[in-house]
PDB file of C-alpha atoms and ligand atoms in Angstrom:
ATOM      1  CA  UNK P  15      62.748 101.629  89.959  1.00 36.00           C
ATOM      2  CA  UNK P  16      60.680 100.973  93.376  1.00 37.00           C
ATOM      3  CA  UNK P  17      58.481 104.107  94.401  1.00 38.00           C
ATOM      4  CA  UNK P  18      56.047 102.667  96.965  1.00 43.00           C
ATOM      5  CA  UNK P  19      58.373 101.933  99.945  1.00 47.00           C
ATOM      6  CA  UNK P  20      57.495 104.075 102.886  1.00 49.00           C
ATOM      7  CA  UNK P  21      59.754 105.012 105.558  1.00 45.00           C
ATOM      8  CA  UNK P  22      58.599 103.296 108.701  1.00 47.00           C
ATOM      9  CA  UNK P  23      59.117 106.577 110.980  1.00 51.00           C
ATOM     10  CA  UNK P  24      57.849 109.614 108.723  1.00 54.00           C
ATOM     11  CA  UNK P  25      55.780 107.683 106.105  1.00 54.00           C
ATOM     12  CA  UNK P  26      57.775 109.433 103.484  1.00 53.00           C
ATOM     13  CA  UNK P  27      58.364 107.444 100.256  1.00 55.00           C
ATOM     14  CA  UNK P  28      61.702 105.769 100.217  1.00 61.00           C
ATOM     15  CA  UNK P  29      62.550 107.122  96.451  1.00 68.00           C
ATOM     16  CA  UNK P  30      62.504 110.452  98.012  1.00 79.00           C
ATOM     17  CA  UNK P  31      64.133 109.980 101.192  1.00 94.00           C
ATOM     18  CA  UNK P  32      67.263 111.780 101.595  1.00 97.00           C
ATOM     19  CA  UNK P  33      70.769 111.292 103.323  1.00 98.00           C
ATOM     20  CA  UNK P  34      73.641 113.552 103.692  1.00 98.00           C
ATOM     21  CA  UNK P  35      76.316 111.942 101.447  1.00 98.00           C
ATOM     22  CA  UNK P  36      80.100 112.882 101.793  1.00 98.00           C
ATOM     23  CA  UNK P  37      81.155 110.812  99.088  1.00 98.00           C
ATOM     24  CA  UNK P  38      80.494 107.658  97.167  1.00 98.00           C
ATOM     25  CA  UNK P  39      82.953 105.731  95.164  1.00 99.00           C
ATOM     26  CA  UNK P  40      83.628 102.553  93.227  1.00 99.00           C
ATOM     27  CA  UNK P  41      86.644 100.870  94.825  1.00 99.00           C
ATOM     28  CA  UNK P  42      87.894  97.404  96.287  1.00 99.00           C
ATOM     29  CA  UNK P  43      86.996  96.987 100.046  1.00 99.00           C
ATOM     30  CA  UNK P  44      90.078  97.269 101.749  1.00 99.00           C
ATOM     31  CA  UNK P  45      89.298  95.801 105.338  1.00 99.00           C
ATOM     32  CA  UNK P  46      87.966  92.812 106.838  1.00 99.00           C
ATOM     33  CA  UNK P  47      85.826  89.762 105.491  1.00 98.00           C
ATOM     34  CA  UNK P  48      85.428  91.335 102.300  1.00 99.00           C
ATOM     35  CA  UNK P  49      88.982  92.559 101.739  1.00 98.00           C
ATOM     36  CA  UNK P  50      89.553  92.372  98.293  1.00 98.00           C
ATOM     37  CA  UNK P  51      85.972  92.584  96.977  1.00 99.00           C
ATOM     38  CA  UNK P  52      85.019  95.186  94.600  1.00 99.00           C
ATOM     39  CA  UNK P  53      82.181  97.494  96.261  1.00 99.00           C
ATOM     40  CA  UNK P  54      80.242 100.480  95.871  1.00 99.00           C
ATOM     41  CA  UNK P  55      80.923 102.601  99.090  1.00 99.00           C
ATOM     42  CA  UNK P  56      78.002 105.319 100.339  1.00 99.00           C
ATOM     43  CA  UNK P  57      79.779 107.680 103.184  1.00 99.00           C
ATOM     44  CA  UNK P  58      76.967 109.213 104.732  1.00 98.00           C
ATOM     45  CA  UNK P  59      77.850 112.437 106.587  1.00 98.00           C
ATOM     46  CA  UNK P  60      77.524 112.884 110.663  1.00 98.00           C
ATOM     47  CA  UNK P  61      79.346 111.256 113.458  1.00 98.00           C
ATOM     48  CA  UNK P  62      79.624 112.194 117.131  1.00 98.00           C
ATOM     49  CA  UNK P  63      81.893 109.252 118.572  1.00 98.00           C
ATOM     50  CA  UNK P  64      84.875 111.635 118.570  1.00 98.00           C
ATOM     51  CA  UNK P  65      87.847 108.873 117.984  1.00 98.00           C
ATOM     52  CA  UNK P  66      91.122 111.208 118.107  1.00 98.00           C
ATOM     53  CA  UNK P  67      92.606 108.895 115.100  1.00 98.00           C
ATOM     54  CA  UNK P  68      89.607 108.746 113.103  1.00 99.00           C
ATOM     55  CA  UNK P  69      90.864 108.994 109.088  1.00 98.00           C
ATOM     56  CA  UNK P  70      87.637 110.826 107.772  1.00 98.00           C
ATOM     57  CA  UNK P  71      87.044 113.576 110.271  1.00 98.00           C
ATOM     58  CA  UNK P  72      85.711 115.683 107.351  1.00 98.00           C
ATOM     59  CA  UNK P  73      82.620 113.193 107.500  1.00 98.00           C
ATOM     60  CA  UNK P  74      81.757 114.397 111.206  1.00 98.00           C
ATOM     61  CA  UNK P  75      79.453 117.272 110.468  1.00 98.00           C
ATOM     62  CA  UNK P  76      75.924 116.363 109.575  1.00 97.00           C
ATOM     63  CA  UNK P  77      74.804 119.327 107.862  1.00 96.00           C
ATOM     64  CA  UNK P  78      77.402 120.365 105.626  1.00 97.00           C
ATOM     65  CA  UNK P  79      77.139 117.382 103.097  1.00 98.00           C
ATOM     66  CA  UNK P  80      74.654 117.656  99.891  1.00 98.00           C
ATOM     67  CA  UNK P  81      71.651 115.451 100.381  1.00 98.00           C
ATOM     68  CA  UNK P  82      70.821 112.809  97.805  1.00 98.00           C
ATOM     69  CA  UNK P  83      67.507 110.699  97.519  1.00 97.00           C
ATOM     70  CA  UNK P  84      67.318 106.986  97.880  1.00 97.00           C
ATOM     71  CA  UNK P  85      66.495 106.989  94.069  1.00 96.00           C
ATOM     72  CA  UNK P  86      69.793 109.066  93.070  1.00 97.00           C
ATOM     73  CA  UNK P  87      71.690 106.890  95.381  1.00 98.00           C
ATOM     74  CA  UNK P  88      70.449 103.478  93.963  1.00 98.00           C
ATOM     75  CA  UNK P  89      70.787 104.607  90.282  1.00 98.00           C
ATOM     76  CA  UNK P  90      74.464 105.942  91.071  1.00 98.00           C
ATOM     77  CA  UNK P  91      75.398 102.261  92.397  1.00 98.00           C
ATOM     78  CA  UNK P  92      73.632 100.497  89.162  1.00 98.00           C
ATOM     79  CA  UNK P  93      75.969 102.373  87.155  1.00 98.00           C
ATOM     80  CA  UNK P  94      78.744  99.988  88.170  1.00 98.00           C
ATOM     81  CA  UNK P  95      78.935  96.246  87.558  1.00 98.00           C
ATOM     82  CA  UNK P  96      79.162  94.867  91.255  1.00 98.00           C
ATOM     83  CA  UNK P  97      76.276  94.279  93.131  1.00 98.00           C
ATOM     84  CA  UNK P  98      78.039  94.930  96.554  1.00 99.00           C
ATOM     85  CA  UNK P  99      77.338  98.196  98.459  1.00 99.00           C
ATOM     86  CA  UNK P 100      79.042  99.192 101.579  1.00 99.00           C
ATOM     87  CA  UNK P 101      77.479 101.746 103.709  1.00 99.00           C
ATOM     88  CA  UNK P 102      79.754 103.829 105.907  1.00 99.00           C
ATOM     89  CA  UNK P 103      80.313 107.223 107.269  1.00 98.00           C
ATOM     90  CA  UNK P 104      80.652 108.905 109.409  1.00 98.00           C
ATOM     91  CA  UNK P 105      78.586 107.004 111.802  1.00 98.00           C
ATOM     92  CA  UNK P 106      75.921 105.627 109.179  1.00 98.00           C
ATOM     93  CA  UNK P 107      73.290 104.531 112.060  1.00 98.00           C
ATOM     94  CA  UNK P 108      72.800 108.069 112.768  1.00 98.00           C
ATOM     95  CA  UNK P 109      70.214 107.938 110.075  1.00 98.00           C
ATOM     96  CA  UNK P 110      67.271 105.655 109.558  1.00 97.00           C
ATOM     97  CA  UNK P 111      68.758 103.403 106.993  1.00 98.00           C
ATOM     98  CA  UNK P 112      65.412 101.609 106.369  1.00 98.00           C
ATOM     99  CA  UNK P 113      64.467 103.235 103.030  1.00 97.00           C
ATOM    100  CA  UNK P 114      68.034 103.157 101.389  1.00 98.00           C
ATOM    101  CA  UNK P 115      68.813  99.342 102.419  1.00 98.00           C
ATOM    102  CA  UNK P 116      65.175  98.210 101.049  1.00 97.00           C
ATOM    103  CA  UNK P 117      65.682  99.999  97.695  1.00 98.00           C
ATOM    104  CA  UNK P 118      69.312  98.919  97.520  1.00 98.00           C
ATOM    105  CA  UNK P 119      68.128  95.135  98.151  1.00 98.00           C
ATOM    106  CA  UNK P 120      65.265  95.254  95.547  1.00 98.00           C
ATOM    107  CA  UNK P 121      67.684  96.636  93.048  1.00 98.00           C
ATOM    108  CA  UNK P 122      69.467  93.229  93.896  1.00 98.00           C
ATOM    109  CA  UNK P 123      72.356  94.525  96.024  1.00 98.00           C
ATOM    110  CA  UNK P 124      74.068  92.797  98.866  1.00 99.00           C
ATOM    111  CA  UNK P 125      73.971  95.429 101.573  1.00 99.00           C
ATOM    112  CA  UNK P 126      76.935  95.810 104.146  1.00 99.00           C
ATOM    113  CA  UNK P 127      77.691  98.245 106.866  1.00 99.00           C
ATOM    114  CA  UNK P 128      80.650  99.676 108.616  1.00 99.00           C
ATOM    115  CA  UNK P 129      79.644 100.840 112.225  1.00 99.00           C
ATOM    116  CA  UNK P 130      80.581 101.855 115.444  1.00 99.00           C
ATOM    117  CA  UNK P 131      77.086 100.643 116.887  1.00 98.00           C
ATOM    118  CA  UNK P 132      76.652 104.295 118.568  1.00 98.00           C
ATOM    119  CA  UNK P 133      72.849 104.848 117.502  1.00 98.00           C
ATOM    120  CA  UNK P 134      69.448 104.920 119.085  1.00 97.00           C
ATOM    121  CA  UNK P 135      68.068 102.297 116.855  1.00 97.00           C
ATOM    122  CA  UNK P 136      69.958  99.637 114.397  1.00 98.00           C
ATOM    123  CA  UNK P 137      67.714 100.405 111.461  1.00 98.00           C
ATOM    124  CA  UNK P 138      68.119  98.855 107.826  1.00 98.00           C
ATOM    125  CA  UNK P 139      68.068  95.554 106.181  1.00 98.00           C
ATOM    126  CA  UNK P 140      71.708  94.020 106.506  1.00 98.00           C
ATOM    127  CA  UNK P 141      73.449  91.107 104.624  1.00 99.00           C
ATOM    128  CA  UNK P 142      76.860  91.764 106.545  1.00 99.00           C
ATOM    129  CA  UNK P 143      77.229  94.007 109.862  1.00 99.00           C
ATOM    130  CA  UNK P 144      80.979  95.194 110.431  1.00 99.00           C
ATOM    131  CA  UNK P 145      81.060  96.334 113.855  1.00 99.00           C
ATOM    132  CA  UNK P 146      83.605  98.551 115.340  1.00 99.00           C
ATOM    133  CA  UNK P 147      83.254  99.447 118.522  1.00 99.00           C
ATOM    134  CA  UNK P 148      85.011 102.522 120.073  1.00 98.00           C
ATOM    135  CA  UNK P 149      86.229 103.314 123.544  1.00 98.00           C
ATOM    136  CA  UNK P 150      84.994 106.688 123.194  1.00 98.00           C
ATOM    137  CA  UNK P 151      81.192 106.213 123.150  1.00 98.00           C
ATOM    138  CA  UNK P 152      79.252 103.234 124.017  1.00 98.00           C
ATOM    139  CA  UNK P 153      77.393 100.977 121.458  1.00 98.00           C
ATOM    140  CA  UNK P 154      74.083 100.140 121.569  1.00 98.00           C
ATOM    141  CA  UNK P 155      74.090  96.703 123.048  1.00 98.00           C
ATOM    142  CA  UNK P 156      70.840  96.317 120.397  1.00 98.00           C
ATOM    143  CA  UNK P 157      73.369  95.475 117.636  1.00 98.00           C
ATOM    144  CA  UNK P 158      75.604  92.855 119.370  1.00 98.00           C
ATOM    145  CA  UNK P 159      73.423  89.642 118.389  1.00 98.00           C
ATOM    146  CA  UNK P 160      73.249  90.702 114.781  1.00 98.00           C
ATOM    147  CA  UNK P 161      77.099  91.402 114.356  1.00 99.00           C
ATOM    148  CA  UNK P 162      78.718  89.588 111.421  1.00 99.00           C
ATOM    149  CA  UNK P 163      82.020  90.835 111.807  1.00 99.00           C
ATOM    150  CA  UNK P 164      83.950  92.401 114.913  1.00 99.00           C
ATOM    151  CA  UNK P 165      86.938  94.707 113.705  1.00 99.00           C
ATOM    152  CA  UNK P 166      88.713  96.378 116.558  1.00 99.00           C
ATOM    153  CA  UNK P 167      91.563  99.304 115.841  1.00 99.00           C
ATOM    154  CA  UNK P 168      94.174  99.010 118.348  1.00 99.00           C
ATOM    155  CA  UNK P 169      95.679 101.990 118.653  1.00 98.00           C
ATOM    156  CA  UNK P 170      97.581 101.216 122.098  1.00 98.00           C
ATOM    157  CA  UNK P 171      98.942  98.007 123.414  1.00 98.00           C
ATOM    158  CA  UNK P 172      96.571  98.784 126.210  1.00 97.00           C
ATOM    159  CA  UNK P 173      93.661  98.340 123.538  1.00 98.00           C
ATOM    160  CA  UNK P 174      94.094  94.834 123.248  1.00 98.00           C
ATOM    161  CA  UNK P 175      92.205  93.306 126.269  1.00 98.00           C
ATOM    162  CA  UNK P 176      89.375  95.730 125.766  1.00 98.00           C
ATOM    163  CA  UNK P 177      89.255  94.663 121.906  1.00 97.00           C
ATOM    164  CA  UNK P 178      89.187  91.033 122.704  1.00 97.00           C
ATOM    165  CA  UNK P 179      86.342  91.252 125.313  1.00 98.00           C
ATOM    166  CA  UNK P 180      83.869  92.045 122.770  1.00 98.00           C
ATOM    167  CA  UNK P 181      84.143  88.567 121.330  1.00 98.00           C
ATOM    168  CA  UNK P 182      82.276  87.165 124.188  1.00 98.00           C
ATOM    169  CA  UNK P 183      79.259  89.473 123.545  1.00 98.00           C
ATOM    170  CA  UNK P 184      78.518  88.516 119.959  1.00 98.00           C
ATOM    171  CA  UNK P 185      77.445  85.578 117.982  1.00 98.00           C
ATOM    172  CA  UNK P 186      79.927  82.616 118.222  1.00 98.00           C
ATOM    173  CA  UNK P 187      80.327  82.485 114.289  1.00 98.00           C
ATOM    174  CA  UNK P 188      81.207  86.040 113.761  1.00 98.00           C
ATOM    175  CA  UNK P 189      84.571  86.992 112.038  1.00 99.00           C
ATOM    176  CA  UNK P 190      87.062  88.565 114.534  1.00 98.00           C
ATOM    177  CA  UNK P 191      89.521  91.112 113.207  1.00 99.00           C
ATOM    178  CA  UNK P 192      92.501  93.295 114.843  1.00 98.00           C
ATOM    179  CA  UNK P 193      93.158  96.315 112.821  1.00 99.00           C
ATOM    180  CA  UNK P 194      96.209  98.185 113.410  1.00 99.00           C
ATOM    181  CA  UNK P 195      95.706 102.298 113.550  1.00 99.00           C
ATOM    182  CA  UNK P 196      97.216 103.181 110.313  1.00 98.00           C
ATOM    183  CA  UNK P 197      99.882 105.410 112.202  1.00 98.00           C
ATOM    184  CA  UNK P 198     100.856 102.783 114.697  1.00 98.00           C
ATOM    185  CA  UNK P 199     101.748  99.791 112.697  1.00 98.00           C
ATOM    186  CA  UNK P 200     105.295  99.673 114.024  1.00 98.00           C
ATOM    187  CA  UNK P 201     104.433  99.111 117.310  1.00 98.00           C
ATOM    188  CA  UNK P 202     100.998  97.308 117.262  1.00 98.00           C
ATOM    189  CA  UNK P 203     101.697  94.974 114.010  1.00 98.00           C
ATOM    190  CA  UNK P 204     104.294  92.689 116.053  1.00 98.00           C
ATOM    191  CA  UNK P 205     101.723  92.378 118.787  1.00 98.00           C
ATOM    192  CA  UNK P 206      98.940  91.672 116.908  1.00 98.00           C
ATOM    193  CA  UNK P 207     100.869  88.919 114.730  1.00 98.00           C
ATOM    194  CA  UNK P 208     101.715  87.357 118.197  1.00 98.00           C
ATOM    195  CA  UNK P 209      98.261  87.466 119.412  1.00 98.00           C
ATOM    196  CA  UNK P 210      96.686  85.838 116.236  1.00 98.00           C
ATOM    197  CA  UNK P 211      99.529  83.136 116.096  1.00 98.00           C
ATOM    198  CA  UNK P 212      98.299  82.345 119.555  1.00 98.00           C
ATOM    199  CA  UNK P 213      94.575  82.888 119.329  1.00 98.00           C
ATOM    200  CA  UNK P 214      93.742  81.543 115.833  1.00 98.00           C
ATOM    201  CA  UNK P 215      90.193  82.339 115.901  1.00 98.00           C
ATOM    202  CA  UNK P 216      91.406  85.859 115.609  1.00 98.00           C
ATOM    203  CA  UNK P 217      92.689  87.325 111.905  1.00 98.00           C
ATOM    204  CA  UNK P 218      94.569  90.618 111.052  1.00 98.00           C
ATOM    205  CA  UNK P 219      92.643  93.238 109.032  1.00 99.00           C
ATOM    206  CA  UNK P 220      94.887  95.990 107.389  1.00 98.00           C
ATOM    207  CA  UNK P 221      93.713  98.722 105.572  1.00 98.00           C
ATOM    208  CA  UNK P 222      94.882  97.242 102.031  1.00 98.00           C
ATOM    209  CA  UNK P 223      93.318 100.232 100.041  1.00 98.00           C
ATOM    210  CA  UNK P 224      95.785 102.555 101.645  1.00 98.00           C
ATOM    211  CA  UNK P 225      98.479 100.236 100.514  1.00 98.00           C
ATOM    212  CA  UNK P 226      97.062 100.275  97.007  1.00 98.00           C
ATOM    213  CA  UNK P 227      96.807 104.027  97.200  1.00 98.00           C
ATOM    214  CA  UNK P 228      93.077 103.657  96.139  1.00 98.00           C
ATOM    215  CA  UNK P 229      89.950 105.316  97.711  1.00 98.00           C
TER     216      UNK P 229
HETATM  217  C1  SAM M 315      85.631 105.846 109.081  1.00 77.73           C
HETATM  218  S1  SAM M 315      84.937 104.403 110.089  1.00 77.73           S
HETATM  219  C2  SAM M 315      83.289 104.943 109.649  1.00 77.73           C
HETATM  220  C3  SAM M 315      82.294 103.873 110.070  1.00 77.73           C
HETATM  221  C4  SAM M 315      81.962 103.801 111.354  1.00 77.73           C
HETATM  222  N1  SAM M 315      81.795 105.217 112.024  1.00 77.73           N
HETATM  223  C5  SAM M 315      82.984 102.982 112.208  1.00 77.73           C
HETATM  224  O1  SAM M 315      83.861 103.734 112.995  1.00 77.73           O
HETATM  225  O2  SAM M 315      83.005 101.889 112.204  1.00 77.73           O
HETATM  226  C6  SAM M 315      85.419 102.992 108.744  1.00 77.73           C
HETATM  227  C7  SAM M 315      86.148 102.028 109.436  1.00 77.73           C
HETATM  228  O3  SAM M 315      87.646 102.714 109.436  1.00 77.73           O
HETATM  229  C8  SAM M 315      88.190 102.275 110.884  1.00 77.73           C
HETATM  230  N2  SAM M 315      89.340 103.232 111.311  1.00 77.73           N
HETATM  231  C9  SAM M 315      89.182 104.515 111.175  1.00 77.73           C
HETATM  232  N3  SAM M 315      90.343 105.468 111.304  1.00 77.73           N
HETATM  233  C10 SAM M 315      91.111 104.576 111.133  1.00 77.73           C
HETATM  234  C11 SAM M 315      92.530 104.416 111.493  1.00 77.73           C
HETATM  235  N4  SAM M 315      93.176 105.827 111.660  1.00 77.73           N
HETATM  236  N5  SAM M 315      93.283 103.365 111.096  1.00 77.73           N
HETATM  237  C12 SAM M 315      92.625 102.184 111.235  1.00 77.73           C
HETATM  238  N6  SAM M 315      91.372 101.989 111.008  1.00 77.73           N
HETATM  239  C13 SAM M 315      90.572 103.365 111.125  1.00 77.73           C
HETATM  240  C14 SAM M 315      87.010 102.342 111.891  1.00 77.73           C
HETATM  241  O4  SAM M 315      87.282 101.540 112.739  1.00 77.73           O
HETATM  242  C15 SAM M 315      85.825 101.439 110.950  1.00 77.73           C
HETATM  243  O5  SAM M 315      86.074 100.258 111.135  1.00 77.73           O
HETATM  244  N1  2KA M 316      88.789 100.963 100.014  1.00 77.73           N
HETATM  245  C1  2KA M 316      88.145 101.064 101.039  1.00 77.73           C
HETATM  246  N2  2KA M 316      87.910 100.295 102.115  1.00 77.73           N
HETATM  247  C2  2KA M 316      87.126 100.466 103.232  1.00 77.73           C
HETATM  248  N3  2KA M 316      86.756  99.608 104.050  1.00 77.73           N
HETATM  249  C3  2KA M 316      86.205 100.402 105.174  1.00 77.73           C
HETATM  250  C4  2KA M 316      86.309 101.763 104.704  1.00 77.73           C
HETATM  251  C5  2KA M 316      85.542 102.970 105.436  1.00 77.73           C
HETATM  252  O1  2KA M 316      86.047 103.891 105.557  1.00 77.73           O
HETATM  253  O2  2KA M 316      84.565 102.760 105.843  1.00 77.73           O
HETATM  254  C6  2KA M 316      86.834 101.701 103.654  1.00 77.73           C
HETATM  255  C7  2KA M 316      87.679 102.897 102.657  1.00 77.73           C
HETATM  256  O3  2KA M 316      87.227 104.052 102.821  1.00 77.73           O
HETATM  257  N4  2KA M 316      87.920 102.517 101.404  1.00 77.73           N
HETATM  258  S1  SF4 M 317      83.182 106.281 114.790  1.00 77.73           S
HETATM  259 FE1  SF4 M 317      83.963 106.128 112.806  1.00 77.73          FE
HETATM  260  S2  SF4 M 317      83.478 107.935 111.649  1.00 77.73           S
HETATM  261 FE2  SF4 M 317      83.269 108.207 113.841  1.00 77.73          FE
HETATM  262  S3  SF4 M 317      85.126 109.119 114.684  1.00 77.73           S
HETATM  263 FE3  SF4 M 317      85.369 107.096 115.111  1.00 77.73          FE
HETATM  264  S4  SF4 M 317      86.187 106.076 113.137  1.00 77.73           S
HETATM  265 FE4  SF4 M 317      85.528 108.131 112.666  1.00 77.73          FE
HETATM  266 MG1   MG M 318      88.176 104.457 105.249  1.00 77.73          MG
END
């Protein structure tokens, strides 16, 4: 295990650097480009974006979750056969993800992130950034040029124009997804089906893990 990495801000050794962890679990990525891939998820605590339809509101507090060190998190991930880690939350970019992602990469993991892009700074070394902007809090524009996947949740028909305008702000090769808000599929699915048939650069992402009844 690596023990010489230092956190760029605090100088703390990465193996003792700690994060609030709501949960971590081995599952199948249910959404977006990596849907269907086995992945180890690390869900960090803390989010102040306030989406009223958020499906993991228990993640919002930053102080109530047990803290785990980089070395613990990497060792837990290494216990499973896949070498794909997804860091999510909460809003994971609330934290300095440099030490965690550097250690994960040194251990041989692909590092993917799920983020709203709301952060002071985009930290971490990423193989895949899934950017899911929200109307409720402006993302940091610094993330835009690094985006690999845009995945916008559609709750109301009026979200469509807001969602699709983001495509002009990110790299042309980014994968584009519309994801129905889980409780609104009856009204939203027909809309996004028609939209993608007319705009085939876009794709649909449904939360397949919920249909499969897995974490
Ligand atoms: C829980 S969030 C955590 C990561 C980050 N805070 C974000 O919002 O991207 C993970 C993904 O779930 C999506 N999501 C959250 N609640 C949802 C819901 N009720 N229906 C559909 N997607 C949802 C988010 O947009 C995001 O793409
Ligand atoms: N299986 C599974 N796939 C996911 N993709 C994004 C998720 C998230 O909450 O960030 C998620 C999740 O919670 N479970
Ligand atoms: S940004 Fe993500 S974690 Fe935060 S409230 Fe919205 S969906 Fe939930
Ligand atoms: Mg989820």
